[in-house]
Amino acid sequence: MRTGQRTRDRSQSPEAAGSPRATRLPAFAAGPVVAVALVMAAVLTALSGRYGFHRDELYFVEAGRRLAWGYVDQPPLTPLLARLSTGLFGDTPMGLRVVAALLCVAIVVVAALVSRELGAGRGPQVLTAVAVATSSAILTTGHMLATSTFDNLAWLVLCLLVLRVVRTGDGRWYLAIGAVTGIALLNKFLVVVLVGALLVALLAVGPRKALATWWLAAGVVVALAVAAPTLVWQAAHGWPQLTVASGISTENGVENRVTFVPFQFVYLAPPYAALWLAGIWRLLRDPAVRWARALPVTYLALVVVMLAVAGKPYYLLGLLIALLAAGAQPVLAWAARGRRAWLVPAAVLLSLVVDVGAALPVWPVDSLNPVNAVNKEQGEQVGWPELAGSVAGVWRQIPAGERGRAVIFTQNYGEAAAIDRYGTPFGLPRAYSGHMSFADWGVPPDSATGPVLLVRFPANAELAAQFRGCRVAGTVDNGHGVHNPEQGTLLELCDGPSSPWSVLWPRLRHFY
């Protein structure tokens, strides 16, 4: 009798209940989940042509025209996606952003699959899809192409695959994990932090047997094989991305640390914090899914790491979405008790209205400033053709006989890319810049000893000191009064460089 009782007690203990089991999962709510994703994609596509290119998008398009296995500030995947998207769908903001919308469709679907992997049925899966599709971060990165667009998807897929390994005990999934990690490394090296933290979390809180397989080593080999070309490129060039990362941390360290935790509650939507907080609580406390507790442990550990290294607040978004997916089931169960069911649709509606207004170009450009104060990425999509026109006005001040020896030099890659894109109808030559990979795409010849048209922020007097006889000849005006970084940018005419360009170039190069 006592032996049987001990057997029953063991079977009902938290350890046993929380052990991963290869049980049959609920059916996937494919119809409504895909419908939610496609509606989101339709909205993104309908609005994608408003305003214009973002600064970073202009840079990605330029990088895509110069395909390489690496760049000083990034691996090759996002520039490659920019080239493919503009090649297939048109060299316009709408054409470029098709690939971003498709990536976010995948994010919505994978988020619902994470919810299912944790035992959630149709209702929580659909709530997960709706919450992700109406979150500000996904709408922002779905509207415009960014490295974080693919990064969020890669992190989320890795969370799903790790859960699958732990739940089923089938180590062959490590091959898929390796492939996804390798592809993610072709986009951003940050994924190494996620993979490392997941491994440490599994060692710390288990189930450790998920690591006791040679398939894990095979997955590492796959990841390294896929990422090898860009890793070799970085090594051959002295790992410039480490220099870039260090510069970003130094330049924005205080701001990143101050805003990191508060922005965790903002990036998806404040009402959705209830979902991911419930996900953390569920995975740590619910015996039925405690086998997945490495996921919240990874997130909490990485929050500490990011605060220490001054990482940007959006770096953990993919992991945050996975936790949101885990929290959909308990939140719906809580809402179903009593008279609280109305809270869920109310939270979704509130988030939808606020997030669409903050993330998407639904406002007239002339009234954009209040939204731009909350989401500066909106303002970064305004004024680039006007910048090229302003530069052209100053260029015409240079005597025609001197223009053959003149150079347009810009402070950052957005300015240079905008001049290259929009300057041809104005008769402008190509622009040069020492910013990021633009510094590798050409140095003015030493024979260019004539005037320099310098494009710089008013505070950057150090840059003007590298040239002779500079005087303000104009300023940039986007024509809409939008307070973005380029509004009021100085256009200076300088007599020439202070040294030959080949000597001056190392001093002009910068990584942030």
XYZ file of C-alpha atoms in Angstrom:
512
model
C 0.000 0.000 0.000
C 2.733 2.418 0.965
C 4.746 1.472 -2.135
C 1.800 2.267 -4.393
C 1.213 5.535 -2.555
C 4.861 6.539 -3.057
C 4.532 5.744 -6.770
C 1.457 7.958 -7.076
C 3.173 10.769 -5.151
C 6.176 10.676 -7.470
C 3.991 10.799 -10.551
C 2.207 13.871 -9.216
C 5.294 15.706 -7.924
C 6.242 19.064 -9.469
C 9.361 17.542 -10.974
C 7.399 14.818 -12.716
C 4.588 17.114 -13.781
C 7.057 19.604 -15.111
C 9.087 17.093 -17.075
C 9.033 17.511 -20.841
C 6.885 14.965 -22.577
C 6.459 14.210 -26.289
C 2.683 14.548 -25.920
C 0.288 15.280 -28.732
C -0.054 19.029 -29.182
C -3.352 20.864 -29.669
C -4.358 21.520 -33.255
C -2.783 24.550 -34.828
C -5.305 27.348 -35.419
C -3.887 27.900 -38.892
C -6.913 29.615 -40.413
C -7.394 32.489 -37.954
C -3.674 32.877 -37.259
C -2.792 33.198 -40.951
C -5.770 35.498 -41.457
C -4.496 37.826 -38.718
C -1.018 37.813 -40.258
C -2.333 38.574 -43.748
C -4.511 41.448 -42.532
C -1.456 42.921 -40.840
C 0.542 42.498 -44.065
C -2.205 44.184 -46.084
C -2.182 47.195 -43.754
C 1.610 47.401 -43.850
C 1.658 47.208 -47.641
C -1.095 49.787 -48.065
C 0.868 52.298 -45.973
C 4.403 51.382 -47.028
C 4.640 54.001 -49.773
C 3.863 56.989 -47.561
C 6.600 59.363 -46.374
C 9.754 57.819 -47.873
C 12.845 55.743 -47.201
C 14.283 55.601 -43.704
C 17.931 56.609 -43.257
C 18.976 53.007 -42.628
C 16.988 51.749 -45.613
C 18.863 54.128 -47.912
C 22.082 52.664 -46.528
C 20.902 49.049 -46.935
C 20.012 49.689 -50.576
C 23.470 51.166 -51.190
C 25.088 48.200 -49.448
C 22.946 45.817 -51.495
C 24.397 47.327 -54.648
C 27.846 46.451 -53.309
C 27.214 42.913 -52.095
C 29.945 41.449 -49.929
C 30.233 38.780 -47.246
C 30.438 41.493 -44.639
C 30.437 45.177 -43.865
C 32.064 47.018 -41.005
C 28.764 47.362 -39.142
C 26.799 44.275 -40.197
C 26.843 40.904 -41.934
C 25.415 40.654 -45.465
C 21.845 39.381 -45.055
C 19.850 42.609 -44.696
C 21.591 44.315 -47.662
C 20.958 41.131 -49.661
C 17.275 41.201 -48.715
C 17.144 44.867 -49.722
C 18.592 44.039 -53.119
C 16.244 41.109 -53.666
C 13.162 43.009 -52.564
C 13.855 46.096 -54.680
C 14.852 43.894 -57.623
C 11.622 41.912 -57.477
C 9.127 44.543 -56.369
C 10.638 47.853 -57.454
C 13.285 50.284 -56.256
C 10.822 52.232 -54.138
C 9.940 52.335 -50.438
C 6.973 50.056 -51.150
C 9.112 47.609 -53.117
C 11.807 47.506 -50.450
C 9.328 46.931 -47.651
C 7.613 43.879 -49.117
C 10.246 41.644 -47.566
C 9.812 43.343 -44.175
C 6.065 42.681 -44.236
C 6.638 39.031 -45.176
C 9.104 38.561 -42.328
C 6.526 39.937 -39.891
C 3.896 37.560 -41.267
C 6.285 34.767 -40.324
C 6.788 36.283 -36.854
C 3.036 36.252 -36.184
C 2.710 32.626 -37.286
C 5.762 31.421 -35.342
C 4.581 33.221 -32.202
C 1.314 31.276 -32.381
C 3.320 28.066 -32.844
C 5.285 28.855 -29.671
C 1.988 29.190 -27.816
C 0.899 25.822 -29.224
C 4.233 24.225 -28.304
C 3.469 25.116 -24.695
C 0.110 23.357 -24.854
C -2.154 26.277 -25.737
C -5.272 25.682 -27.767
C -7.051 27.742 -30.388
C -7.998 30.751 -28.236
C -4.520 31.496 -26.816
C -2.925 30.902 -30.211
C -5.209 33.476 -31.832
C -4.702 35.945 -28.975
C -0.949 35.559 -29.409
C -1.212 36.238 -33.136
C -3.439 39.287 -32.614
C -1.232 40.725 -29.881
C 1.939 40.324 -31.934
C 0.324 41.696 -35.099
C -0.881 44.807 -33.272
C 2.291 45.437 -31.266
C 4.222 48.623 -31.932
C 7.565 46.863 -32.405
C 6.293 44.491 -35.073
C 4.363 47.207 -36.889
C 7.474 49.412 -36.870
C 9.850 46.744 -38.145
C 7.233 45.472 -40.584
C 6.763 48.908 -42.059
C 10.455 49.397 -42.824
C 13.343 47.034 -43.413
C 15.793 46.833 -40.521
C 18.305 44.306 -39.240
C 15.996 43.774 -36.259
C 13.162 42.680 -38.593
C 14.900 39.392 -39.408
C 16.564 39.222 -35.999
C 13.206 39.124 -34.199
C 12.103 36.239 -36.410
C 15.344 34.321 -35.922
C 15.223 34.657 -32.125
C 11.595 33.553 -32.044
C 12.257 30.528 -34.263
C 15.180 29.538 -32.043
C 12.938 29.733 -28.971
C 10.413 27.480 -30.716
C 13.064 24.962 -31.734
C 14.664 24.853 -28.285
C 11.249 24.224 -26.769
C 10.750 21.434 -29.281
C 14.060 19.802 -28.328
C 13.290 20.029 -24.631
C 9.701 18.823 -24.966
C 10.351 15.896 -27.291
C 13.889 14.934 -26.330
C 14.661 14.578 -30.051
C 18.187 15.911 -30.488
C 17.895 16.006 -34.268
C 16.195 19.387 -33.894
C 19.667 20.756 -33.060
C 20.456 20.585 -36.775
C 17.609 23.029 -37.429
C 18.775 25.164 -34.504
C 22.257 25.243 -36.015
C 20.943 26.227 -39.436
C 18.792 29.044 -38.029
C 21.661 30.260 -35.858
C 24.000 30.291 -38.851
C 21.529 32.273 -40.954
C 20.945 34.651 -38.029
C 24.707 35.206 -37.826
C 24.577 36.317 -41.451
C 22.250 39.069 -40.274
C 23.466 40.053 -36.808
C 25.996 38.601 -34.375
C 23.725 39.332 -31.414
C 22.176 35.867 -31.742
C 25.296 34.431 -30.087
C 24.134 36.072 -26.852
C 20.767 34.318 -27.054
C 22.216 30.897 -27.838
C 24.793 31.193 -25.068
C 22.210 32.315 -22.521
C 19.853 29.463 -23.454
C 22.630 26.915 -22.989
C 23.569 28.370 -19.606
C 19.927 28.451 -18.527
C 19.441 24.800 -19.481
C 22.528 23.908 -17.469
C 21.301 25.938 -14.516
C 17.625 24.977 -14.307
C 17.322 22.056 -16.722
C 16.308 19.826 -18.148
C 20.019 19.135 -18.591
C 19.413 15.914 -20.461
C 18.403 18.039 -23.443
C 22.102 18.892 -23.773
C 23.340 15.310 -23.418
C 23.415 14.455 -27.095
C 25.968 14.578 -29.859
C 23.347 16.295 -32.016
C 24.175 19.486 -30.118
C 27.754 19.385 -31.427
C 26.416 18.662 -34.903
C 24.219 21.750 -34.642
C 27.235 23.875 -33.717
C 29.061 22.594 -36.804
C 26.076 23.463 -38.998
C 25.884 26.983 -37.549
C 29.585 27.622 -38.100
C 29.446 26.222 -41.633
C 26.541 28.481 -42.616
C 28.085 31.570 -41.018
C 31.673 30.829 -42.068
C 31.904 33.307 -44.974
C 30.950 36.341 -42.899
C 33.025 35.171 -39.935
C 36.050 34.834 -42.214
C 35.353 38.301 -43.647
C 35.181 39.866 -40.194
C 38.366 38.110 -39.070
C 40.213 39.214 -42.214
C 39.165 42.818 -41.584
C 40.035 42.890 -37.890
C 36.495 42.342 -36.521
C 35.244 45.871 -37.191
C 31.818 45.033 -35.777
C 33.383 44.898 -32.320
C 34.601 48.456 -32.869
C 31.122 49.509 -33.964
C 29.485 47.826 -30.959
C 31.952 49.486 -28.605
C 31.263 52.873 -30.180
C 27.502 52.465 -29.839
C 27.854 51.439 -26.201
C 30.069 54.437 -25.462
C 27.943 56.919 -27.392
C 24.528 55.815 -26.094
C 25.433 53.895 -22.943
C 23.657 56.064 -20.385
C 20.493 56.418 -22.483
C 20.332 52.683 -23.192
C 20.689 51.754 -19.532
C 18.103 54.281 -18.349
C 15.506 53.306 -20.936
C 16.114 49.559 -21.171
C 13.675 48.295 -18.529
C 10.899 50.874 -19.121
C 10.985 50.194 -22.861
C 10.391 46.481 -22.253
C 6.880 47.545 -21.241
C 6.447 49.855 -24.233
C 7.876 48.140 -27.300
C 5.089 45.589 -27.678
C 2.367 47.722 -26.029
C 1.806 48.509 -22.336
C -1.375 46.361 -22.110
C 0.561 43.402 -23.529
C 2.963 43.511 -20.594
C 0.308 41.484 -18.780
C 0.818 38.721 -21.336
C 4.584 38.410 -21.152
C 4.674 38.863 -17.383
C 2.090 36.096 -17.120
C 4.297 34.041 -19.430
C 7.275 34.429 -17.107
C 5.158 33.506 -14.096
C 3.589 30.517 -15.845
C 6.852 29.019 -17.062
C 8.476 29.415 -13.657
C 5.538 28.254 -11.526
C 3.128 26.042 -13.486
C 4.189 22.400 -13.003
C 2.793 21.457 -16.414
C 5.278 23.671 -18.270
C 8.142 24.116 -15.843
C 10.184 22.049 -18.296
C 10.361 25.291 -20.302
C 11.555 27.480 -17.416
C 14.908 28.030 -19.132
C 13.089 30.530 -21.372
C 12.217 33.100 -18.673
C 15.542 32.475 -16.950
C 17.265 33.331 -20.234
C 15.263 36.533 -20.588
C 15.895 37.696 -17.012
C 19.602 36.911 -17.315
C 19.884 38.796 -20.604
C 18.201 41.847 -19.103
C 21.061 41.956 -16.610
C 23.631 41.418 -19.372
C 22.160 44.162 -21.543
C 22.131 46.616 -18.670
C 25.779 45.800 -18.037
C 26.892 46.268 -21.648
C 24.436 49.083 -22.467
C 22.563 47.072 -25.082
C 19.677 48.685 -26.915
C 16.227 48.090 -25.397
C 14.852 46.331 -28.485
C 17.550 43.660 -28.570
C 15.414 41.157 -26.608
C 12.171 41.594 -28.534
C 12.188 38.118 -30.085
C 12.515 36.561 -26.647
C 9.845 38.875 -25.248
C 7.412 37.729 -27.945
C 8.038 34.098 -26.972
C 7.162 34.960 -23.365
C 4.030 36.761 -24.568
C 3.034 33.572 -26.367
C 3.486 31.641 -23.123
C 1.250 34.050 -21.239
C -1.753 34.040 -23.568
C -3.270 30.906 -22.025
C -3.283 31.994 -18.355
C -4.468 35.487 -19.257
C -7.435 34.120 -21.199
C -8.208 31.708 -18.354
C -8.118 34.596 -15.868
C -10.316 36.761 -18.092
C -12.853 33.955 -18.433
C -13.452 33.964 -14.674
C -15.965 36.464 -13.398
C -16.920 39.352 -15.627
C -13.513 40.189 -17.020
C -13.785 38.788 -20.545
C -14.222 42.289 -22.001
C -10.740 43.295 -20.819
C -8.950 41.266 -23.497
C -10.625 42.796 -26.579
C -10.463 46.226 -24.913
C -6.704 45.859 -24.420
C -6.255 44.722 -28.022
C -8.322 47.613 -29.385
C -6.460 50.169 -27.289
C -3.105 48.751 -28.356
C -4.153 48.671 -31.998
C -5.202 52.315 -32.067
C -2.157 53.586 -30.199
C 0.387 51.377 -31.946
C -0.859 52.074 -35.468
C -0.738 55.781 -34.730
C 2.748 55.599 -33.247
C 4.348 53.111 -35.635
C 2.790 53.647 -39.065
C 2.672 56.659 -41.420
C -0.990 57.481 -40.941
C -0.510 61.176 -40.124
C -0.114 64.085 -42.524
C 3.577 64.927 -42.725
C 2.977 68.500 -41.609
C 1.465 67.270 -38.326
C 4.010 64.539 -37.624
C 6.011 66.194 -34.836
C 3.935 64.971 -31.838
C 4.240 61.370 -33.038
C 7.873 61.874 -34.021
C 8.620 62.857 -30.429
C 7.507 59.373 -29.365
C 8.850 57.386 -32.322
C 11.734 59.159 -34.023
C 11.790 56.561 -36.800
C 8.746 58.297 -38.281
C 10.641 61.539 -38.799
C 13.630 59.713 -40.257
C 11.471 58.901 -43.307
C 10.913 62.549 -44.220
C 13.050 65.036 -46.101
C 15.687 63.063 -47.998
C 14.807 64.368 -51.496
C 14.702 67.876 -50.019
C 18.165 67.353 -48.549
C 19.501 66.496 -52.002
C 17.777 69.592 -53.404
C 19.342 71.792 -50.720
C 22.779 70.347 -51.474
C 22.212 71.029 -55.161
C 21.469 74.665 -54.423
C 24.839 75.065 -52.716
C 26.625 72.988 -55.367
C 25.553 75.508 -57.972
C 27.372 78.196 -55.993
C 30.653 76.534 -56.950
C 31.985 78.002 -60.216
C 31.490 75.557 -63.069
C 35.212 75.478 -63.790
C 35.983 74.286 -60.246
C 33.377 71.532 -59.942
C 35.644 68.946 -61.559
C 37.952 69.231 -58.529
C 35.143 69.576 -55.964
C 33.869 66.929 -53.534
C 30.627 66.474 -51.635
C 31.435 65.052 -48.199
C 28.767 64.103 -45.670
C 28.792 63.411 -41.973
C 26.738 60.210 -42.152
C 25.620 57.435 -44.462
C 22.024 58.631 -44.639
C 23.065 61.951 -46.163
C 25.473 60.315 -48.596
C 22.937 57.699 -49.674
C 20.224 60.328 -50.132
C 22.486 62.453 -52.343
C 23.435 59.406 -54.416
C 19.751 58.434 -54.832
C 18.127 61.811 -55.377
C 21.005 63.947 -56.621
C 21.306 62.821 -60.245
C 18.396 64.953 -61.570
C 20.084 67.946 -59.924
C 23.392 67.190 -61.642
C 25.139 66.225 -58.419
C 28.161 63.904 -58.398
C 28.371 60.984 -55.988
C 28.786 61.803 -52.316
C 31.597 60.591 -50.069
C 31.401 59.821 -46.364
C 33.641 58.353 -43.701
C 30.680 56.818 -41.887
C 30.489 53.025 -41.533
C 30.953 51.134 -44.821
C 30.634 54.281 -46.922
C 34.268 54.824 -45.963
C 35.136 51.625 -47.845
C 33.178 52.528 -50.955
C 35.545 55.153 -52.235
C 38.011 57.838 -51.234
C 38.153 61.110 -53.178
C 41.277 61.269 -55.361
C 44.106 63.415 -54.098
C 43.704 65.441 -57.279
C 40.370 66.694 -55.872
C 41.960 69.744 -54.271
C 39.121 72.128 -55.029
C 36.096 73.116 -52.979
C 34.449 70.740 -50.529
C 30.703 70.895 -49.994
C 30.477 69.718 -46.405
C 27.200 68.350 -45.002
C 27.296 68.230 -41.202
C 25.308 68.697 -38.022
C 25.827 72.110 -36.378
C 27.369 70.510 -33.269
C 30.040 68.651 -35.248
C 32.637 71.394 -35.399
C 35.381 68.771 -35.210
C 34.519 67.608 -38.713
C 34.691 71.135 -40.132
C 38.197 71.488 -38.660
C 39.449 68.901 -41.190
C 38.841 71.332 -44.064
C 40.098 74.804 -44.988
C 38.146 78.021 -45.146
C 34.677 76.679 -44.366
C 31.706 79.020 -44.423
C 28.000 78.274 -44.127
C 26.338 78.464 -47.541
C 22.943 76.988 -46.663
C 20.966 74.698 -44.397
C 18.705 71.721 -44.937
C 14.959 72.289 -44.695
C 12.625 69.336 -45.223
C 9.808 71.726 -46.074
C 7.399 70.241 -43.529
C 8.837 71.516 -40.265
C 9.528 67.948 -39.112
C 12.064 67.948 -36.301
C 14.319 65.129 -37.439
C 18.129 64.974 -37.120
C 18.710 66.417 -40.609
C 16.509 69.478 -40.157
C 18.855 72.459 -39.949
C 21.903 70.479 -41.074
C 24.639 72.855 -42.192
C 25.818 73.006 -45.792
C 29.283 74.530 -45.835
C 31.538 75.461 -48.698
C 35.162 74.868 -47.818
C 38.224 75.844 -49.846
C 39.519 72.270 -49.734
C 40.753 69.433 -47.502
C 43.418 70.270 -44.917
C 45.574 67.386 -46.225
C 45.475 65.111 -49.265
C 42.394 62.911 -49.084
C 44.472 59.734 -48.752
C 46.152 61.183 -45.650
C 42.988 62.693 -44.227
C 40.743 59.653 -44.708
C 41.668 57.699 -41.530
C 40.724 60.754 -39.478
C 37.406 61.108 -41.294
C 36.385 57.500 -40.754
C 33.955 56.870 -37.880
C 31.714 54.049 -36.685
C 28.844 55.740 -34.858
